[in-house]
Structure formats: C-alpha cells, structure tokens
Amino acid sequence: MYTEINNERRYFLIENSDSKHIGFPKGHVEYEESEQETVIREVFEETGLTAKPMQDFRSEYSYIGSNGHHKTAVYYLSRYDYTNASIQQEEISQSWLLSYDEALKKLNYPQDTVVLKSAEEYLNEAE
C-alpha cells in the first residue's frame, strides 16, 4: 500500500496486535474470491482504506506459521488516495505512513523487505 503526499511516495505499514509483525495489511481469501478482491476487502476491513491493486505487480513468499503450518503470502502493490486510516483495533495495534527508507527500517520480517524493495524498483521504473 502506498500513497503520495506533496509528490512524495509513502508506504502504509501496520503492526499485528498478536504477533507484533510489522508489515503490510493482509488476510485470507474467502470462497470464490480472487486475489485482488481479497486485497481490496482485507485492506478496507483492517484500515478503512480503498486499495487499488496493480495487476502487473504480484509478489509472494512461503513461510511456516507459528502453528507449524505452511503458508503463502501474496501481495499486490496497491495505491490509495491519501486519507487517514481507521485501523481495526482487534487485529492492528499501530500503523505508519513512511518514506521508503523509513519503511525499510521499520519492517521486521526479511521477506517483507524483499517485497518493499521490489515495489520501489517497480514504481521507479514506471516513472
């Protein structure tokens, strides 16, 4: 998730209330829902923001969750029109709107830094 304020790109990060994972909004696909529909729904449920996923930027990685199950996280780079977030207190303890360099420092999972670096490269090439 990113937006622009005064022509400066800012990335939206959240902290999960339970795991303290600092990363990007995400969630589970519901029955017969596309990945992009999941992005739009989950981002809105967790933050009140309207995501506009980019179809040509998709990133994924696999990991083992705290319960020992294999999981795959899929991310679409998504733009949103700047507005204040309304975070879902049950799932998110904090949120930030940060520059690329600040966001890189704030992320606490190495896989997420790879996603962010890829997103920044993609956006810079598109300019």
Coordinates of N, CA and C in Angstrom, one line a residue, residues 56-121:
D56 N -0.2 -5.8 -12.6 CA 1.1 -6.3 -13.1 C 2.2 -6.3 -12.0
F57 N 1.8 -6.2 -10.7 CA 2.8 -6.3 -9.7 C 2.2 -7.3 -8.6
R58 N 2.8 -8.5 -8.6 CA 2.4 -9.5 -7.6 C 3.6 -10.1 -7.1
S59 N 3.7 -10.2 -5.8 CA 4.8 -10.8 -5.1 C 4.3 -11.8 -4.1
E60 N 5.0 -13.0 -4.0 CA 4.6 -14.0 -3.0 C 5.8 -14.6 -2.3
Y61 N 5.6 -15.1 -1.1 CA 6.6 -15.9 -0.5 C 5.9 -16.9 0.5
S62 N 6.6 -18.0 0.7 CA 6.1 -19.0 1.6 C 6.9 -19.0 2.9
Y63 N 6.2 -19.4 4.0 CA 6.8 -19.5 5.3 C 6.0 -20.5 6.2
I64 N 6.6 -20.8 7.3 CA 5.9 -21.6 8.3 C 5.4 -20.8 9.4
G65 N 4.0 -20.8 9.6 CA 3.4 -20.0 10.6 C 3.7 -20.5 12.0
S66 N 3.3 -19.7 13.0 CA 3.5 -20.0 14.4 C 2.9 -21.4 14.8
N67 N 1.9 -21.8 14.1 CA 1.3 -23.1 14.4 C 1.9 -24.3 13.6
G68 N 3.0 -24.0 12.9 CA 3.7 -25.0 12.1 C 3.2 -25.3 10.8
H69 N 2.1 -24.7 10.3 CA 1.6 -24.9 9.0 C 2.3 -24.0 8.0
H70 N 2.4 -24.6 6.8 CA 3.0 -23.9 5.7 C 2.0 -22.9 5.2
K71 N 2.4 -21.6 4.9 CA 1.6 -20.6 4.4 C 2.2 -19.9 3.3
T72 N 1.4 -19.3 2.4 CA 1.9 -18.4 1.3 C 1.3 -17.1 1.4
A73 N 2.1 -16.1 1.5 CA 1.6 -14.7 1.5 C 1.8 -14.1 0.1
V74 N 0.7 -13.6 -0.4 CA 0.6 -13.0 -1.8 C 0.3 -11.5 -1.6
Y75 N 1.1 -10.7 -2.3 CA 0.9 -9.2 -2.2 C 0.8 -8.6 -3.6
Y76 N -0.1 -7.6 -3.7 CA -0.2 -6.8 -4.9 C 0.1 -5.4 -4.4
L77 N 1.0 -4.7 -5.2 CA 1.3 -3.3 -4.9 C 0.0 -2.6 -5.2
S78 N -0.4 -1.8 -4.2 CA -1.7 -1.1 -4.3 C -1.6 0.3 -3.9
R79 N -2.2 1.2 -4.7 CA -2.2 2.6 -4.4 C -3.5 3.0 -3.8
Y80 N -3.5 4.0 -3.0 CA -4.7 4.6 -2.4 C -4.6 6.1 -2.4
D81 N -5.8 6.7 -2.5 CA -5.8 8.2 -2.3 C -5.7 8.5 -0.9
Y82 N -4.7 9.4 -0.6 CA -4.4 9.7 0.8 C -5.7 10.1 1.6
T83 N -5.8 9.4 2.7 CA -6.8 9.8 3.8 C -6.3 9.1 5.0
N84 N -6.8 9.5 6.1 CA -6.4 8.9 7.4 C -7.0 7.5 7.5
A85 N -6.2 6.5 8.0 CA -6.7 5.2 8.2 C -7.5 5.1 9.4
S86 N -8.4 4.1 9.4 CA -9.2 3.8 10.6 C -8.9 2.3 10.9
I87 N -7.9 2.1 11.7 CA -7.4 0.7 11.9 C -8.3 -0.1 12.8
Q88 N -8.4 -1.4 12.4 CA -9.2 -2.4 13.2 C -8.5 -2.8 14.4
Q89 N -8.9 -2.2 15.6 CA -8.2 -2.4 16.8 C -8.0 -3.9 17.2
E90 N -8.9 -4.7 16.8 CA -8.8 -6.2 17.2 C -7.6 -6.8 16.6
E91 N -7.1 -6.4 15.4 CA -6.0 -7.0 14.7 C -4.8 -6.2 14.6
I92 N -4.9 -4.9 14.6 CA -3.8 -4.0 14.4 C -3.6 -3.1 15.6
S93 N -2.3 -3.0 16.1 CA -2.0 -2.2 17.2 C -1.5 -0.8 16.8
Q94 N -0.8 -0.7 15.6 CA -0.3 0.6 15.2 C -0.2 0.6 13.7
S95 N -0.2 1.8 13.1 CA 0.0 1.9 11.7 C 0.9 3.1 11.5
W96 N 1.6 3.1 10.3 CA 2.5 4.2 10.0 C 2.4 4.5 8.5
L97 N 2.7 5.7 8.1 CA 2.8 6.1 6.7 C 4.2 6.7 6.6
L98 N 5.1 5.9 5.9 CA 6.5 6.2 5.9 C 7.1 6.3 4.5
S99 N 8.2 7.0 4.5 CA 9.0 7.1 3.2 C 9.6 5.7 3.0
Y100 N 10.1 5.4 1.8 CA 10.7 4.1 1.5 C 11.8 3.8 2.5
D101 N 12.8 4.7 2.8 CA 13.9 4.4 3.7 C 13.4 4.1 5.1
E102 N 12.4 4.9 5.6 CA 11.8 4.7 6.9 C 11.1 3.4 7.0
A103 N 10.4 3.0 5.9 CA 9.6 1.8 5.9 C 10.6 0.6 5.9
L104 N 11.7 0.6 5.2 CA 12.7 -0.5 5.2 C 13.2 -0.7 6.6
K105 N 13.4 0.4 7.3 CA 14.0 0.2 8.7 C 12.9 -0.3 9.7
K106 N 11.6 0.0 9.4 CA 10.6 -0.4 10.3 C 10.1 -1.9 10.2
L107 N 10.2 -2.4 8.9 CA 9.8 -3.8 8.7 C 10.6 -4.7 9.6
N108 N 10.0 -5.8 10.1 CA 10.7 -6.7 11.0 C 10.8 -8.1 10.5
Y109 N 10.4 -8.4 9.2 CA 10.5 -9.7 8.6 C 11.3 -9.5 7.3
P110 N 12.4 -10.3 7.1 CA 13.2 -10.1 5.9 C 12.4 -10.3 4.6
Q111 N 11.4 -11.2 4.6 CA 10.7 -11.4 3.3 C 9.9 -10.1 2.9
D112 N 9.5 -9.3 3.9 CA 8.7 -8.1 3.6 C 9.6 -7.0 3.0
T113 N 10.9 -7.0 3.4 CA 11.8 -6.1 2.9 C 12.1 -6.3 1.4
V114 N 12.1 -7.6 1.0 CA 12.2 -8.0 -0.4 C 11.0 -7.5 -1.2
V115 N 9.8 -7.6 -0.6 CA 8.6 -7.2 -1.3 C 8.6 -5.7 -1.5
L116 N 9.0 -4.9 -0.4 CA 9.1 -3.5 -0.5 C 10.1 -3.0 -1.5
K117 N 11.3 -3.6 -1.5 CA 12.3 -3.3 -2.4 C 11.9 -3.5 -3.9
S118 N 11.2 -4.6 -4.1 CA 10.7 -4.9 -5.5 C 9.6 -3.8 -5.9
A119 N 8.8 -3.4 -4.9 CA 7.7 -2.4 -5.2 C 8.4 -1.1 -5.5
E120 N 9.3 -0.7 -4.8 CA 10.0 0.6 -5.0 C 10.7 0.6 -6.4
E121 N 11.4 -0.5 -6.7 CA 12.0 -0.6 -8.0 C 11.0 -0.5 -9.2

